[in-house]
PDB file of C-alpha atoms in Angstrom:
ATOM      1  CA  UNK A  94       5.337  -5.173  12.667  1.00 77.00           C
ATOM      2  CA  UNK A  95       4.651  -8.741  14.075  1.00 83.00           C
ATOM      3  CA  UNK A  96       6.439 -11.664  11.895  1.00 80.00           C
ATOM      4  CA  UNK A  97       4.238 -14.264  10.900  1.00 84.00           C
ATOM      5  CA  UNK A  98       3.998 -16.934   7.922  1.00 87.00           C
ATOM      6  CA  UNK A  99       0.918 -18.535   6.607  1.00 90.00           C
ATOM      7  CA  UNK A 100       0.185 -21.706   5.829  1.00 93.00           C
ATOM      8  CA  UNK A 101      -0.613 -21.739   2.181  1.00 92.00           C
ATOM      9  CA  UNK A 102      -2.722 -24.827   3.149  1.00 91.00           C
ATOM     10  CA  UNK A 103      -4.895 -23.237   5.558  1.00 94.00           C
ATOM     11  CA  UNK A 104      -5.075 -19.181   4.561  1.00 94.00           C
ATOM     12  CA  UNK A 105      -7.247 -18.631   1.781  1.00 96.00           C
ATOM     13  CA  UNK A 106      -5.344 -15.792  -0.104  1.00 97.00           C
ATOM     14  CA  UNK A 107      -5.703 -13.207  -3.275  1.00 98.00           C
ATOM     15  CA  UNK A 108      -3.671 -11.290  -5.745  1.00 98.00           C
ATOM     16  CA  UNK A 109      -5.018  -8.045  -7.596  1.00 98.00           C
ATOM     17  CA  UNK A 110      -2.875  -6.982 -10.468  1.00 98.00           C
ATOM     18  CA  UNK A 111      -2.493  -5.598 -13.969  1.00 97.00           C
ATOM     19  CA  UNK A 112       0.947  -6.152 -14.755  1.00 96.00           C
ATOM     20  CA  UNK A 113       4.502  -7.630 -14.590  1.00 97.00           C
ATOM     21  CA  UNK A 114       4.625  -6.640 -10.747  1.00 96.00           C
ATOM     22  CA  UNK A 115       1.114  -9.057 -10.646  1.00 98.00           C
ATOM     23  CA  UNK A 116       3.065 -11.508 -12.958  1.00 98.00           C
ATOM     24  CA  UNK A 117       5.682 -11.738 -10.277  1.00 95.00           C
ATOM     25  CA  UNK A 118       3.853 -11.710  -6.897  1.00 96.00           C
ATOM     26  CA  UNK A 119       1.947 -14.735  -8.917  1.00 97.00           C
ATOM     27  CA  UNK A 120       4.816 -16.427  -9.163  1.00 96.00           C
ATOM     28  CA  UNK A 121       6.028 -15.903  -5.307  1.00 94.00           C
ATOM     29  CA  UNK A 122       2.924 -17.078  -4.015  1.00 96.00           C
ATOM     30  CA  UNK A 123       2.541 -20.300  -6.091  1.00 96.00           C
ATOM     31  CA  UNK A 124       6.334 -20.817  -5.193  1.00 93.00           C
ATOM     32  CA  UNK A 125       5.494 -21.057  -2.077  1.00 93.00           C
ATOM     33  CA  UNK A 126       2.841 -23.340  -2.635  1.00 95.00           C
ATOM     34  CA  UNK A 127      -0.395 -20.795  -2.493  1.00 96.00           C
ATOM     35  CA  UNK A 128      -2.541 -21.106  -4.918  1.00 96.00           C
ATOM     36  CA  UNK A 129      -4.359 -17.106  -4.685  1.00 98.00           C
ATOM     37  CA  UNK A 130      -7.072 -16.171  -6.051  1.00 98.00           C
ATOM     38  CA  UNK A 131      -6.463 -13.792  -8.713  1.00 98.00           C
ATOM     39  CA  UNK A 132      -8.097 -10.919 -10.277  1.00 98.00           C
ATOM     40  CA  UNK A 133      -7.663  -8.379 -12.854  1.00 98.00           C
ATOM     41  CA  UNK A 134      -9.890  -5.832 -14.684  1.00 98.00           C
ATOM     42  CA  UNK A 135      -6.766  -5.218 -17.356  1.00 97.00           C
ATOM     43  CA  UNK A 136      -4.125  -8.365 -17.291  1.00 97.00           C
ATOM     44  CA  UNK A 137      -1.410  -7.656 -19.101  1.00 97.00           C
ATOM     45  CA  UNK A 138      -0.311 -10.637 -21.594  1.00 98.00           C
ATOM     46  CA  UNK A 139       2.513 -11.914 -19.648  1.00 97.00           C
ATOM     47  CA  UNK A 140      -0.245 -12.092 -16.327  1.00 98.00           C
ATOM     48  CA  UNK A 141      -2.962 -14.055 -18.535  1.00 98.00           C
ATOM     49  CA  UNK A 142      -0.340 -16.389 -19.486  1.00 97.00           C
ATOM     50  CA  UNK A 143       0.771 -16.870 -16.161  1.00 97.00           C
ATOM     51  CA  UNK A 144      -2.407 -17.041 -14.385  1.00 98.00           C
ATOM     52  CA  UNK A 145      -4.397 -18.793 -17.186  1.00 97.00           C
ATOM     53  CA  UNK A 146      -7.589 -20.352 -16.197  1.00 97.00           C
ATOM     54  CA  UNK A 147      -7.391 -19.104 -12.359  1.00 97.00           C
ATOM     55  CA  UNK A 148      -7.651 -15.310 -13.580  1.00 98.00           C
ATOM     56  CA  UNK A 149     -11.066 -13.448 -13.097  1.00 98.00           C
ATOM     57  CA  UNK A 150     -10.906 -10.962 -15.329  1.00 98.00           C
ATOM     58  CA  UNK A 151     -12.383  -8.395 -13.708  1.00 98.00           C
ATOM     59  CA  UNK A 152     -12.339  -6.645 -10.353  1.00 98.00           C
ATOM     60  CA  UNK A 153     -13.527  -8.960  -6.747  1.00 98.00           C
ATOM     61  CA  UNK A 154     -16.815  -7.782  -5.787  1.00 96.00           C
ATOM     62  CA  UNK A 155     -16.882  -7.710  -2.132  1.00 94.00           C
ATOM     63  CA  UNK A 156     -18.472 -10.927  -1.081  1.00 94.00           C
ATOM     64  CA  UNK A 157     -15.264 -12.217  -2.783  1.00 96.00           C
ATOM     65  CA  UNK A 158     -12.738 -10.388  -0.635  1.00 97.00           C
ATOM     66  CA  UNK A 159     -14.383 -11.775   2.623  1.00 94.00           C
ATOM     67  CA  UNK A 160     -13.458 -15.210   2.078  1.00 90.00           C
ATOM     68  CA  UNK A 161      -9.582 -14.209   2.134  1.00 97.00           C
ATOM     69  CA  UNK A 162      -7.457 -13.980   4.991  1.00 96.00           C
ATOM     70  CA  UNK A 163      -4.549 -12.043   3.034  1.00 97.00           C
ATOM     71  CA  UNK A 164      -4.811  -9.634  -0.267  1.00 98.00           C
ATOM     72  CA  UNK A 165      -1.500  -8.577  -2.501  1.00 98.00           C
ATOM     73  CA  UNK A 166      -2.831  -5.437  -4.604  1.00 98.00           C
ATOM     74  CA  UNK A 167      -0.395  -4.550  -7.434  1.00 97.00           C
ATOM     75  CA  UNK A 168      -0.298  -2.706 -10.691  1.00 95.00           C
ATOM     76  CA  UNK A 169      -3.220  -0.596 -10.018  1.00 97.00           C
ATOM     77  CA  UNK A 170      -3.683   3.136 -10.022  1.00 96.00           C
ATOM     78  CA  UNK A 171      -3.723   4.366  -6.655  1.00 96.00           C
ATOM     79  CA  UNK A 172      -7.680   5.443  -6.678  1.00 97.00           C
ATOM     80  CA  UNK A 173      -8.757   2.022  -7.154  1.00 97.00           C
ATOM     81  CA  UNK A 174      -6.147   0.350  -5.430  1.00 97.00           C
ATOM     82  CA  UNK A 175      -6.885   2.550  -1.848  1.00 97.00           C
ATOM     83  CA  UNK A 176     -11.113   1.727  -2.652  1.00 97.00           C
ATOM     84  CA  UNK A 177     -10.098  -2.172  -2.684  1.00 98.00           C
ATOM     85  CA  UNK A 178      -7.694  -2.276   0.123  1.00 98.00           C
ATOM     86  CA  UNK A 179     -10.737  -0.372   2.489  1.00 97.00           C
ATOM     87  CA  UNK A 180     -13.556  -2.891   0.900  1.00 97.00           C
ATOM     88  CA  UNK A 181     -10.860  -5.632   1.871  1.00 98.00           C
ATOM     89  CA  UNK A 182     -10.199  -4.351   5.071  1.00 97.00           C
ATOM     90  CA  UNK A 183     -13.851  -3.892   5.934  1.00 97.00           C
ATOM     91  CA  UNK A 184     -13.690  -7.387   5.518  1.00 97.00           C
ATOM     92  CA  UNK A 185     -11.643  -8.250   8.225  1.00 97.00           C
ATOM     93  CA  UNK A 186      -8.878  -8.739   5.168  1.00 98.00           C
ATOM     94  CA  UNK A 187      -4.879  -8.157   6.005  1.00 97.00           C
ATOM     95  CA  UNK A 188      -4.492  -6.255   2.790  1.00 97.00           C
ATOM     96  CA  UNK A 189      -0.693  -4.952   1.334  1.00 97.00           C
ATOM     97  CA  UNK A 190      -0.640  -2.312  -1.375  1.00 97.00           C
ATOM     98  CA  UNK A 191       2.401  -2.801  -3.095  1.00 92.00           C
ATOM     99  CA  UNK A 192       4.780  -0.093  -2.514  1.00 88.00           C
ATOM    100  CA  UNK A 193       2.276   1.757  -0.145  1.00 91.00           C
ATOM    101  CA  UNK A 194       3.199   1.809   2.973  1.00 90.00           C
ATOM    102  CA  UNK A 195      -0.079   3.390   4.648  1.00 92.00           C
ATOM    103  CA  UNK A 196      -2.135   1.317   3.132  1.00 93.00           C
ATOM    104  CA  UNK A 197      -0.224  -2.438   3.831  1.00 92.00           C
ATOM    105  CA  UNK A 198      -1.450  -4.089   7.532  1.00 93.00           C
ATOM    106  CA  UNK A 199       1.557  -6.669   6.642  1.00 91.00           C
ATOM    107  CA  UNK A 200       4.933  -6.250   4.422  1.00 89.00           C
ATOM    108  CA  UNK A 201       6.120  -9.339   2.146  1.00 85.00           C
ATOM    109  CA  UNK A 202       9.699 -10.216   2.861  1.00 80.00           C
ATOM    110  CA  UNK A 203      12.332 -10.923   0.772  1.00 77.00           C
ATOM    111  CA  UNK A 204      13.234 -14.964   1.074  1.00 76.00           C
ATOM    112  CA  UNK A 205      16.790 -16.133   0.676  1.00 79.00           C
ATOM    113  CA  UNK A 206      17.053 -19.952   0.472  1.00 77.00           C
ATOM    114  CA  UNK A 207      20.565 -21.209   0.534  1.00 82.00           C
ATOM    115  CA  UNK A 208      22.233 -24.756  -0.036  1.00 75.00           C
TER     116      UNK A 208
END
């Protein structure tokens, strides 16, 4: 693996989910000042109230996915979640299938702040 960070200000990225693992990578990225685009076909409640008006609630169509530079994909059974990390991919997308390893081109690390 090669360690890199993105600028939240210049990397366009996206968050897939369903549920309280979505609810959390949310809040990560918009901790760390991203603001993702994020979709979901079934949000759970905590996820809609999280996301509120920036959820789409439904699946990215392609044309969607090409725009990002990163994708999170969460929550999702593994069927759909391998067809949207190859559509992503095909997009020139770094894509990371949460707890997949196979399937993630880049692993989030854990971030300890101190003081």
């Amino acid at each position: 693996m090669i360690p890199i960070f993105l600028d939240p200000a210049q990397t366009r990225v996206g968050l897939i989910g369903r549920g309280a693992t979505a609810v959390r990578r949310l809040a990560w990225l918009r901790k760390l000042d991203a603001d993702p685009a994020i979709y979901s076909d079934a949000a759970s409640e905590g996820l809609l109230e999280v996301a509120g008006a920036a959820l789409v609630r439904r699946l990215p169509e392609r044309g969607e996915l090409r725009g990002l530079s990163a994708l999170w994909i969460v929550d999702l059974d593994a069927p759909t979640a391998r067809m949207l990390a190859e559509a992503a991919r095909e997009e020139g997308v770094l894509v990371n299938v949460e707890d997949v390893k196979d399937q993630c081109a880049f692993h989030t690390p854990a971030i300890v702040k101190r003081g």
